[in-house]
Amino acid sequence: MFGVQFRWSSLEHFLNAVDLRDGVHAFPLPGAEHAVYEFYVRLRPGAPLLAHFHGATPRKPNDLPKITGLPISGDLPATLVIPSDPILDLDDAIRIGWHVGQRGVDVHAVAVSVLQHVAEVAASPRIVAWGGSGGGYAAIRIARDITGCVAFVWNPQTSIDAYSAPSVQAFRAVGRHEQTVLAGRPESDLTHPGAWADFRGEVVCFQEESDWHVESHLLPTLRAVGCDLDAEALVEGVLTRVSANLSVAISHWGDGHAPPPRPIIARMLHELTKSGDVDPWAALESSRPLLLAARALRQPVRPFTLHPADALASSPSDDDAARQLAQGLLNLRALRQEESDDVLSAATALEPLLEVAGRTEELAALRGPRAELAGLALLHLARQLEPTSHARPVRAAAERLLAHASLHRGGAPEVTEHIHESVEESELGTGVFVYGSCVSRDAFELDGAPQLAGYVTRSTVASAFSAPPDEVPGLDLSANPSAFQRRMVDTDVRKLLAEHLRAHASGPVLLDFIDERLDARMVGGTVITQSPELLRCSPPAPIELLVQSGSPAHRMAFRNGFRRLVTLVDPERIIVNRVYWSELDHRGRRVADAGLAARSNALLDELYRAAEEAGVTRFLSYDPDLLVADADHKWGRGPFHFVPALYESQLEQLRRLGEERA
């Protein structure tokens, strides 16, 4: 959770300050009794300012301020400002307030003043307001009133009264708003033509075509700016420059009010925070290949008819190539419901793509959008092939294609870092330090999650607390295309976990033992984790040099390593995430062999007992109905990719443990 670190006596007091620090700031709102405006600030002088506005949010006790958006924006070279809607503090049940405030308190005007002041202090060349749904409404209003501001929004409400009646009624009751205060007024109703008459910024809007917001919010807004296009015309065009102030991308990436896939959001934020002049329309165009791929994955499954490698041949346009590769993705979607023979047949059909990814001269001639979609297709296939030996070359080819696409478009964030289970983290600091896997890490992307102090993965306990080897023959970290993956291997080989834990001298350390499924490699009298990332950048070890997971040698090495861990970290600070492999997903389909799952869970039970014997007393535990694989998990189907309710339970248990220690 985020606590207030800097309190100001008033808005004016804050606006007169020139020495701002990173952290959560707060001041009482003018004209409102007991109302406080809270917001997170992180300064990067000379860089653009990103301001994230949250929309509707689930409520829990003591969950304020709401500081959201950091998992996807925290690594960007940008100044960050993240306001928490102050109306949430007036009623524990209210979930959305559109950053409007209560009657007589103009929270929007306060936000404008705060953003302009932080931008001035940080010498930011532009302000980018971003958010979805109700947060999109707030971001558009910011762009309307700040010259040169860009609003990047998705599925936004544009008229509060057109939203869900119960939510609007709750908001009116808490904020004491009469209907005439918001409806039909250009300063608050973005479907009013007057709202766009003196618009100072620019809006880039992404819209899910199956969302009811198309009819209730998007089309009325288009009419307000003088555009008479209907939904069908927008869908056909994919990207539409509606007016000088509004551009729209409409596609099908989910059901109903679903946000765009994370790679699309990450792409747009990167494009809009580049140094120098930025063209919002060009940024929007850069998302077209991913929009086409997302739509393909949502369409009905058809037979594997098109050879995806055909898309690498010359074609009339990049759009045409993108559509062909999207068709390849569409065909790959069928693999989720097919047997392994069909998966292997698809892998054979994709061999030309593997060959292209392996030949530098052909890779260099491949244009960015085609390389990216080909890489996404292969990455999708690699997930289906895991844990077979076929997955490794397919994933390696995918990452080479995606890395090439990243270079082609001028250094945009690597798509793999948003698709893989390993995500780059911020510097160490206060919060929860995670040593484990995506099972523990993923919960920290949810609204209301505590701050993530650091994350170390793919490093078994035996390896992490052994001596570093003098050398690893043939090790070439550059074979991993992702900077995070390179650091992941480097952290394990050089045994840097202890150093990170010493830097995180206070606060909880959350562990899980899912990565103990990985074998270890004997090197010069010590061990290193034989992770997929290590295999990618070093020759395979002979079988006689392996310490196999679950073997007596592995069990003994784990206990020795864990004893070293508890000498470094007080066992009272350690929390163990007690999870187990699932055999089936939530649709009843098998994700792991029953025997393998049973052996893995027996090993996990032994490791949990070892942690208890070492003095750890705090464990997160789950009902059996939560330990079920999610068939639609963002990292793909897997025995430890769980249903969303498990991650929500994880956060709730962490919150309760934090309150007990307070």
XYZ file of C-alpha atoms in Angstrom:
662
model
C 0.000 0.000 0.000
C 1.093 3.603 -0.576
C 1.215 6.013 2.346
C 1.365 9.809 2.162
C 4.950 11.037 2.443
C 4.613 14.763 1.759
C 1.737 16.818 3.218
C 1.064 20.366 2.080
C -1.153 22.834 3.898
C -3.032 23.810 0.724
C -3.059 23.666 -3.061
C -1.354 27.056 -3.125
C 1.367 25.784 -0.806
C 2.083 22.934 -3.216
C 1.978 25.176 -6.296
C 4.594 27.458 -4.740
C 6.992 24.590 -4.075
C 9.903 24.142 -6.479
C 11.756 21.346 -4.648
C 9.459 18.372 -5.245
C 10.431 14.854 -4.215
C 9.370 11.409 -5.401
C 6.522 9.932 -3.366
C 2.867 10.443 -2.444
C 1.819 14.069 -1.914
C -1.396 15.335 -0.319
C -3.176 18.570 0.516
C -6.716 19.457 1.662
C -9.060 20.321 -1.186
C -10.216 23.924 -1.234
C -13.881 24.313 -0.323
C -14.323 20.761 0.940
C -14.391 19.670 4.547
C -12.223 16.616 5.295
C -11.516 16.030 1.564
C -7.874 15.463 0.611
C -6.222 15.315 -2.806
C -3.560 12.577 -2.916
C -1.246 11.820 -5.827
C 1.997 10.003 -6.569
C 4.919 11.866 -8.161
C 8.108 10.517 -9.724
C 10.353 13.094 -11.358
C 12.513 12.576 -14.442
C 13.717 16.095 -15.370
C 13.431 16.932 -19.059
C 11.235 13.920 -19.854
C 7.529 13.938 -20.813
C 4.977 13.739 -18.001
C 2.640 10.717 -17.847
C -0.508 11.178 -15.759
C -2.565 8.028 -15.141
C -6.221 8.323 -14.097
C -7.900 5.215 -12.711
C -11.485 4.273 -13.523
C -13.906 2.084 -11.593
C -12.008 0.131 -8.973
C -12.854 -2.649 -6.504
C -12.915 -1.442 -2.915
C -11.321 -2.940 0.162
C -10.760 -1.507 3.635
C -7.798 0.856 3.887
C -7.145 0.761 0.138
C -6.474 4.469 -0.403
C -4.818 6.253 -2.051
C -5.342 4.395 -5.347
C -1.969 4.517 -7.090
C -2.375 2.561 -10.326
C -0.598 2.152 -13.662
C 2.937 1.691 -12.286
C 3.455 -1.900 -13.506
C 3.249 -0.762 -17.125
C 4.590 2.806 -16.888
C 7.154 2.528 -14.102
C 10.060 1.636 -16.401
C 9.416 4.393 -18.931
C 11.766 7.410 -18.995
C 9.008 9.801 -17.936
C 7.895 11.927 -15.026
C 4.851 10.258 -13.459
C 1.849 11.785 -11.731
C -0.891 9.403 -10.550
C -3.896 10.997 -8.808
C -6.254 9.064 -6.537
C -9.894 10.112 -6.956
C -10.707 11.904 -3.660
C -14.411 11.003 -3.760
C -13.465 7.405 -2.912
C -12.490 8.653 0.536
C -16.053 9.824 1.238
C -17.689 6.391 1.047
C -16.093 2.943 1.259
C -18.684 1.526 -1.160
C -18.291 3.953 -4.061
C -16.195 2.531 -6.926
C -16.055 5.365 -9.482
C -16.090 9.151 -9.375
C -14.586 10.190 -12.745
C -12.144 12.521 -10.895
C -14.910 15.122 -10.762
C -15.174 15.631 -7.004
C -18.105 16.588 -4.817
C -20.424 19.537 -5.321
C -18.603 22.838 -4.977
C -15.156 21.241 -5.341
C -13.640 21.318 -8.833
C -11.241 18.361 -8.637
C -10.628 18.565 -12.383
C -9.298 22.124 -12.055
C -7.081 20.997 -9.173
C -5.675 18.169 -11.347
C -4.937 20.616 -14.166
C -3.041 22.900 -11.768
C -1.070 20.021 -10.250
C -0.050 18.607 -13.636
C 0.990 21.971 -15.017
C 3.059 22.706 -11.910
C 4.842 19.334 -11.893
C 5.483 19.665 -15.637
C 7.028 23.100 -15.047
C 9.236 21.870 -12.186
C 10.362 18.826 -14.200
C 10.765 20.815 -17.456
C 8.519 18.283 -19.207
C 8.104 18.932 -22.940
C 4.556 17.529 -22.958
C 1.855 16.059 -20.743
C 0.270 12.708 -21.637
C -2.906 11.886 -19.697
C -3.936 8.240 -19.958
C -6.484 5.792 -18.631
C -9.460 3.657 -19.521
C -13.204 3.840 -18.948
C -13.865 6.444 -16.221
C -10.171 7.276 -16.172
C -10.404 7.915 -19.910
C -13.128 10.507 -19.256
C -10.823 12.320 -16.820
C -7.865 12.156 -19.230
C -9.877 13.641 -22.118
C -10.949 16.561 -19.924
C -7.302 17.175 -19.029
C -6.353 17.292 -22.733
C -9.195 19.699 -23.391
C -7.787 22.248 -20.926
C -3.975 21.897 -21.303
C -2.376 23.123 -24.521
C -0.443 20.401 -26.331
C -1.579 17.647 -23.950
C -2.232 14.206 -25.470
C -4.913 11.959 -23.967
C -4.406 8.236 -24.604
C -7.644 6.505 -23.601
C -9.591 3.293 -24.153
C -13.316 2.571 -23.913
C -13.871 5.969 -22.269
C -17.085 7.273 -20.870
C -17.822 10.658 -22.412
C -21.068 11.379 -20.573
C -21.425 10.415 -16.914
C -25.192 10.132 -17.222
C -24.839 7.527 -19.988
C -22.987 5.185 -17.640
C -24.468 2.455 -15.430
C -27.418 3.942 -13.501
C -26.536 2.441 -10.059
C -22.967 3.764 -10.270
C -24.153 7.206 -11.366
C -26.762 7.326 -8.589
C -24.171 6.352 -5.976
C -21.815 9.020 -7.295
C -24.531 11.684 -7.219
C -25.540 10.752 -3.693
C -22.006 10.864 -2.308
C -20.993 13.926 -4.306
C -24.340 15.686 -3.786
C -24.569 16.400 -7.523
C -27.812 17.382 -9.177
C -28.372 16.107 -12.707
C -28.155 19.576 -14.230
C -24.649 20.003 -12.835
C -23.115 17.416 -15.204
C -25.556 16.617 -18.029
C -25.610 18.748 -21.179
C -22.847 21.098 -20.067
C -19.716 21.467 -22.247
C -17.372 21.563 -19.259
C -18.474 18.105 -18.064
C -20.365 16.398 -20.932
C -18.024 15.412 -23.770
C -20.956 14.552 -26.038
C -21.854 18.265 -26.070
C -20.524 20.087 -29.183
C -19.295 22.909 -26.987
C -16.875 20.547 -25.220
C -14.783 20.401 -28.406
C -15.098 24.033 -29.474
C -11.892 25.215 -27.799
C -10.074 21.909 -27.348
C -6.397 22.584 -26.615
C -4.935 19.083 -26.824
C -5.393 15.883 -28.791
C -7.121 12.568 -28.009
C -6.093 9.085 -29.179
C -8.950 6.716 -28.380
C -8.924 2.884 -28.523
C -12.353 1.270 -28.535
C -13.372 -2.411 -28.225
C -16.043 -2.842 -30.894
C -18.222 -5.222 -28.812
C -18.389 -2.731 -25.918
C -21.760 -1.066 -25.256
C -19.786 2.180 -24.973
C -19.669 2.333 -28.793
C -23.346 3.267 -29.014
C -23.660 5.108 -25.698
C -20.398 7.083 -25.637
C -18.249 6.880 -28.776
C -20.843 7.609 -31.470
C -22.454 10.525 -29.562
C -18.961 11.980 -29.168
C -18.274 11.660 -32.883
C -21.502 13.507 -33.623
C -20.410 16.233 -31.198
C -17.270 16.855 -33.281
C -19.241 16.847 -36.526
C -18.468 13.301 -37.705
C -21.334 11.161 -39.051
C -19.439 7.859 -39.429
C -21.229 4.819 -38.044
C -19.689 1.900 -36.152
C -19.419 -0.261 -39.280
C -17.368 2.365 -41.081
C -15.070 2.764 -38.073
C -14.500 -0.996 -37.835
C -13.699 -1.205 -41.533
C -11.154 1.593 -41.271
C -9.542 0.321 -38.040
C -7.850 3.723 -37.566
C -9.775 6.940 -38.211
C -8.666 10.555 -37.849
C -12.031 11.965 -36.828
C -10.978 15.581 -36.351
C -7.934 17.693 -35.615
C -8.319 16.772 -31.928
C -9.606 13.177 -32.059
C -8.304 9.935 -33.582
C -9.969 6.556 -33.026
C -8.731 2.959 -33.265
C -11.515 0.387 -33.099
C -10.934 -3.346 -33.098
C -11.954 -6.564 -31.358
C -9.558 -7.772 -28.664
C -11.962 -8.983 -25.940
C -15.569 -9.265 -24.854
C -17.467 -6.114 -23.940
C -15.689 -3.476 -21.869
C -12.262 -5.173 -22.103
C -9.094 -3.027 -22.128
C -6.624 -3.399 -25.024
C -3.918 -6.057 -24.681
C -1.000 -4.913 -22.597
C 1.494 -4.833 -25.536
C -0.725 -2.256 -27.266
C -0.890 -0.043 -24.179
C 2.869 -0.377 -23.687
C 3.520 0.495 -27.348
C 1.415 3.637 -27.178
C 2.986 4.853 -23.928
C 6.439 4.330 -25.386
C 5.605 6.191 -28.587
C 4.029 9.112 -26.708
C 6.962 9.519 -24.301
C 9.728 9.621 -26.904
C 12.100 12.549 -26.837
C 11.591 15.265 -29.424
C 8.373 16.005 -31.273
C 5.674 13.346 -31.171
C 2.861 12.814 -33.680
C -0.084 11.114 -31.893
C -1.462 9.866 -35.203
C 1.857 8.203 -36.065
C 1.884 6.626 -32.607
C -1.597 5.294 -33.258
C -0.563 3.876 -36.630
C 2.268 1.950 -34.969
C -0.345 -0.145 -33.133
C -2.084 -1.369 -36.316
C -0.250 -4.740 -36.595
C -1.043 -5.625 -32.984
C -4.687 -4.600 -33.440
C -4.974 -6.868 -36.465
C -3.382 -9.753 -34.563
C -5.671 -9.204 -31.570
C -8.745 -9.276 -33.799
C -7.592 -12.495 -35.476
C -7.291 -14.257 -32.136
C -10.915 -13.414 -31.310
C -12.458 -14.695 -34.546
C -13.980 -18.158 -35.053
C -11.445 -20.918 -35.534
C -10.878 -22.117 -39.093
C -8.666 -24.966 -40.351
C -4.916 -24.484 -40.626
C -5.084 -23.506 -44.287
C -2.715 -20.586 -44.782
C 1.010 -21.085 -44.492
C 2.080 -18.166 -42.235
C 5.436 -18.022 -44.003
C 3.565 -16.790 -47.101
C 3.268 -13.444 -45.381
C 7.011 -12.978 -45.692
C 6.766 -12.888 -49.477
C 6.316 -9.610 -51.304
C 2.825 -8.215 -50.958
C 1.053 -5.003 -51.992
C 1.290 -3.382 -48.575
C 2.280 -3.829 -44.982
C -1.423 -4.004 -44.135
C -1.816 -6.977 -46.443
C 1.176 -8.726 -44.870
C -0.181 -7.987 -41.410
C -3.548 -9.497 -42.294
C -1.884 -12.639 -43.649
C 0.137 -13.048 -40.484
C -2.962 -12.346 -38.429
C -4.587 -15.235 -40.274
C -1.650 -17.358 -39.173
C -2.333 -16.316 -35.576
C -5.975 -17.171 -36.087
C -5.054 -20.673 -37.161
C -2.731 -21.041 -34.191
C -5.602 -20.237 -31.867
C -7.091 -23.602 -32.800
C -4.090 -25.300 -31.222
C -5.434 -24.546 -27.747
C -8.150 -27.104 -28.341
C -6.175 -29.666 -30.347
C -4.020 -32.652 -29.445
C -0.238 -32.575 -29.453
C 0.019 -34.123 -32.954
C -1.747 -31.095 -34.395
C 0.551 -28.799 -32.474
C 3.587 -30.519 -33.918
C 2.094 -30.361 -37.414
C 1.679 -26.633 -36.989
C 5.284 -26.380 -35.831
C 6.387 -28.163 -38.997
C 4.332 -25.756 -41.092
C 6.093 -22.848 -39.413
C 9.619 -24.149 -40.086
C 10.256 -21.544 -42.827
C 9.710 -18.847 -40.216
C 12.227 -20.546 -37.947
C 14.709 -20.622 -40.816
C 14.187 -16.948 -41.571
C 14.700 -16.076 -37.908
C 17.973 -17.999 -37.986
C 19.431 -16.361 -41.093
C 20.702 -12.869 -40.484
C 20.530 -11.732 -44.119
C 16.853 -12.692 -44.462
C 16.008 -11.295 -41.048
C 17.578 -7.960 -41.965
C 15.328 -7.703 -45.029
C 12.160 -8.350 -43.023
C 10.128 -5.220 -42.365
C 9.121 -4.336 -38.810
C 5.358 -5.072 -38.785
C 5.836 -8.437 -40.485
C 8.647 -9.435 -38.142
C 6.551 -8.497 -35.133
C 3.485 -10.458 -36.157
C 5.585 -13.449 -37.194
C 7.267 -13.307 -33.800
C 3.922 -13.160 -32.012
C 2.711 -16.160 -34.005
C 5.770 -18.190 -33.036
C 5.606 -17.092 -29.416
C 1.993 -18.226 -29.277
C 3.009 -21.579 -30.752
C 5.910 -21.965 -28.297
C 3.504 -21.729 -25.392
C 1.481 -24.591 -26.808
C 4.589 -26.722 -27.235
C 5.875 -26.313 -23.666
C 7.224 -28.261 -21.881
C 8.324 -30.381 -24.898
C 11.761 -29.996 -26.467
C 10.134 -28.391 -29.524
C 9.313 -25.233 -27.566
C 12.873 -23.986 -27.189
C 13.788 -23.353 -30.867
C 10.337 -21.909 -31.565
C 10.594 -19.474 -28.643
C 14.157 -18.514 -29.587
C 13.041 -17.751 -33.145
C 10.110 -15.715 -31.833
C 12.359 -13.619 -29.649
C 14.793 -12.945 -32.488
C 11.952 -11.755 -34.692
C 10.517 -9.555 -31.941
C 13.923 -8.110 -31.119
C 14.444 -7.349 -34.828
C 11.062 -5.642 -34.975
C 12.009 -3.571 -31.924
C 15.201 -2.345 -33.602
C 13.346 -1.670 -36.865
C 10.901 0.671 -35.165
C 13.625 2.586 -33.373
C 13.952 0.971 -29.985
C 10.368 0.532 -28.851
C 9.948 -1.604 -25.716
C 10.564 -5.279 -26.396
C 7.232 -7.000 -26.839
C 8.609 -10.082 -25.133
C 8.972 -8.152 -21.896
C 5.237 -7.542 -21.886
C 4.233 -11.036 -23.019
C 6.581 -13.227 -21.014
C 6.012 -13.986 -17.377
C 9.128 -11.986 -16.492
C 8.577 -8.226 -16.418
C 11.192 -5.577 -15.768
C 10.831 -4.096 -12.298
C 11.656 -0.776 -10.674
C 14.639 -0.194 -8.401
C 14.628 -1.749 -4.941
C 12.948 0.195 -2.187
C 10.153 -0.103 0.333
C 7.394 -2.576 -0.404
C 7.230 -6.332 -0.958
C 10.247 -8.112 -2.406
C 9.283 -11.173 -4.483
C 11.680 -14.090 -4.864
C 9.912 -16.760 -6.857
C 7.839 -16.899 -10.027
C 4.985 -15.243 -11.884
C 2.618 -17.009 -9.457
C 3.587 -14.433 -6.835
C 4.576 -11.579 -9.166
C 1.358 -11.305 -11.226
C -0.842 -10.225 -8.308
C 1.118 -6.975 -8.067
C -0.381 -5.782 -11.362
C -3.863 -5.661 -9.820
C -5.398 -2.437 -8.537
C -4.778 -1.972 -4.848
C -1.623 -4.109 -4.790
C 1.216 -3.038 -2.488
C 4.372 -1.631 -4.019
C 6.725 -4.178 -5.546
C 10.215 -3.575 -4.138
C 12.001 -6.040 -6.405
C 11.675 -9.329 -8.224
C 14.135 -12.185 -8.689
C 13.067 -15.258 -10.621
C 14.519 -18.367 -12.300
C 17.056 -18.847 -9.501
C 16.564 -21.926 -7.311
C 17.369 -21.734 -3.609
C 20.308 -24.124 -3.989
C 21.807 -21.980 -6.732
C 21.029 -18.536 -5.290
C 22.872 -19.247 -2.038
C 25.877 -21.130 -3.402
C 29.222 -19.625 -4.380
C 29.495 -18.041 -7.828
C 31.457 -20.101 -10.393
C 34.746 -18.806 -11.724
C 33.285 -19.074 -15.217
C 30.510 -20.767 -17.186
C 32.049 -22.173 -20.383
C 30.363 -20.869 -23.508
C 28.077 -18.426 -21.641
C 26.832 -15.649 -23.965
C 24.228 -13.494 -22.216
C 23.567 -11.557 -25.436
C 21.773 -14.632 -26.819
C 18.834 -13.558 -24.649
C 17.110 -10.714 -26.544
C 15.510 -9.197 -23.441
C 17.546 -7.080 -21.029
C 15.513 -8.531 -18.181
C 16.284 -12.099 -19.249
C 19.984 -11.276 -19.453
C 19.892 -9.857 -15.925
C 17.872 -12.882 -14.778
C 20.673 -15.251 -15.833
C 23.359 -12.861 -14.576
C 21.678 -12.640 -11.161
C 21.637 -16.421 -10.856
C 25.165 -17.034 -12.161
C 26.778 -14.254 -10.106
C 24.588 -15.017 -7.040
C 23.268 -11.461 -6.683
C 20.059 -12.314 -4.792
C 21.751 -11.884 -1.408
C 22.915 -8.412 -2.456
C 19.351 -7.434 -3.451
C 17.963 -8.744 -0.175
C 20.513 -6.737 1.819
C 19.377 -3.623 -0.058
C 15.789 -4.487 0.896
C 16.614 -4.363 4.593
C 13.017 -3.980 5.781
C 9.591 -5.035 4.643
C 8.232 -8.459 3.719
C 9.910 -10.946 1.394
C 7.405 -13.103 -0.505
C 8.649 -16.516 -1.652
C 7.246 -19.288 -3.776
C 8.953 -22.522 -4.760
C 7.508 -23.091 -8.242
C 10.935 -22.583 -9.843
C 12.268 -25.509 -7.808
C 10.946 -27.606 -10.708
C 14.079 -26.541 -12.621
C 17.193 -28.694 -12.642
C 20.586 -27.307 -11.602
C 23.927 -27.597 -13.378
C 27.211 -28.375 -11.638
C 29.897 -25.869 -12.659
C 33.300 -25.709 -10.958
C 32.141 -27.140 -7.643
C 29.009 -24.988 -7.423
C 25.561 -25.005 -9.057
C 23.599 -22.701 -11.347
C 19.938 -22.944 -12.326
C 19.344 -24.649 -15.652
C 16.579 -22.261 -16.703
C 15.306 -21.870 -20.288
C 17.113 -18.522 -20.341
C 20.428 -20.154 -19.369
C 19.992 -22.844 -22.025
C 19.464 -20.143 -24.616
C 22.854 -18.587 -23.899
C 25.049 -21.580 -23.014
C 25.612 -25.146 -24.261
C 23.536 -27.879 -22.552
C 25.314 -29.629 -19.667
C 26.102 -33.351 -19.846
C 23.584 -35.394 -17.874
C 26.205 -36.379 -15.287
C 26.601 -32.707 -14.341
C 22.891 -32.179 -13.596
C 21.246 -32.042 -10.186
C 17.720 -33.082 -11.081
C 14.741 -31.429 -9.411
C 13.326 -33.624 -6.661
C 16.445 -35.770 -6.332
C 18.007 -36.365 -2.879
C 20.856 -34.036 -3.864
C 18.358 -31.304 -4.769
C 16.446 -31.689 -1.504
C 19.630 -31.444 0.552
C 20.891 -28.453 -1.434
C 17.546 -26.678 -0.944
C 17.705 -27.093 2.838
C 21.295 -25.834 2.954
C 20.409 -22.835 0.805
C 17.308 -22.019 2.833
C 19.333 -22.016 6.052
C 21.583 -19.388 4.470
C 18.494 -17.400 3.424
C 17.118 -17.163 6.975
C 20.486 -15.984 8.282
C 20.203 -13.092 5.822
C 16.479 -12.346 6.217
C 14.661 -12.568 9.544
C 12.151 -15.447 9.215
C 9.495 -13.105 10.611
C 9.808 -11.012 7.447
C 9.360 -14.036 5.157
C 5.979 -14.990 3.697
C 5.719 -18.233 1.718
C 3.110 -18.462 -1.037
C 1.860 -22.051 -0.577
C 0.663 -22.974 -4.073
C 0.413 -26.335 -5.829
C 0.338 -27.555 -9.414
C -3.085 -27.925 -10.994
C -3.909 -30.869 -13.255
C -6.923 -29.224 -14.951
C -7.925 -25.781 -16.120
C -11.218 -24.157 -15.221
C -12.839 -25.703 -18.311
C -11.870 -29.205 -17.195
C -9.063 -29.688 -19.711
C -5.794 -31.267 -18.600
C -2.780 -28.971 -18.259
C -0.378 -31.388 -16.550
C 0.136 -35.129 -16.383
C -1.456 -36.468 -13.200
C 1.710 -38.272 -12.157
C 3.935 -35.252 -12.791
C 1.572 -32.968 -10.860
C 1.470 -35.397 -7.922
C 5.279 -35.683 -7.789
C 5.687 -31.911 -8.068
C 3.186 -31.265 -5.287
C 4.811 -33.859 -3.033
C 8.126 -32.046 -3.523
C 6.465 -28.688 -2.764
C 5.010 -30.095 0.468
C 8.488 -31.165 1.554
C 9.926 -27.739 0.748
C 7.131 -26.007 2.700
C 7.955 -28.213 5.717
C 11.626 -27.279 5.359
C 10.662 -23.592 5.457
C 8.616 -24.165 8.629
C 11.502 -26.026 10.238
C 13.742 -23.046 9.433
C 11.468 -20.750 11.447
C 9.039 -19.353 8.831
C 5.560 -18.980 10.315
C 3.651 -16.945 7.729
C 2.147 -18.758 4.747
C -0.459 -17.824 2.146
C -2.891 -20.721 1.678
C -5.756 -21.239 -0.755
C -8.988 -23.172 -1.046
C -8.738 -26.020 -3.586
C -11.210 -24.279 -5.914
C -8.687 -21.435 -6.359
C -5.774 -23.745 -7.203
C -7.161 -24.227 -10.704
C -5.416 -23.290 -13.947
C -6.908 -20.470 -15.994
C -7.563 -21.570 -19.583
C -7.366 -17.907 -20.647
C -4.326 -16.900 -18.592
C -2.231 -14.134 -20.153
C 0.872 -16.354 -20.073
C -1.017 -19.297 -21.599
C -2.409 -22.501 -20.110
C -0.145 -24.020 -17.487
C -0.307 -25.936 -14.195
C 0.685 -22.841 -12.181
C -1.090 -20.133 -14.204
C -4.110 -19.761 -11.965
C -7.617 -18.291 -12.126
C -7.876 -14.567 -11.237
C -9.507 -15.263 -7.867
C -6.273 -16.795 -6.569
C -4.316 -13.585 -7.169
C -7.071 -11.551 -5.506
C -6.904 -13.894 -2.518
C -3.128 -13.455 -2.441
C -3.457 -9.677 -2.130
C -6.153 -9.957 0.535
C -3.998 -12.307 2.621
C -0.986 -9.996 2.244
C -3.121 -7.062 3.378
C -4.317 -8.943 6.478
C -0.772 -10.000 7.368
C 0.349 -6.392 6.987
C -2.385 -5.191 9.341
C -1.421 -7.823 11.911
C 2.174 -6.573 11.880
C 1.182 -2.892 12.022
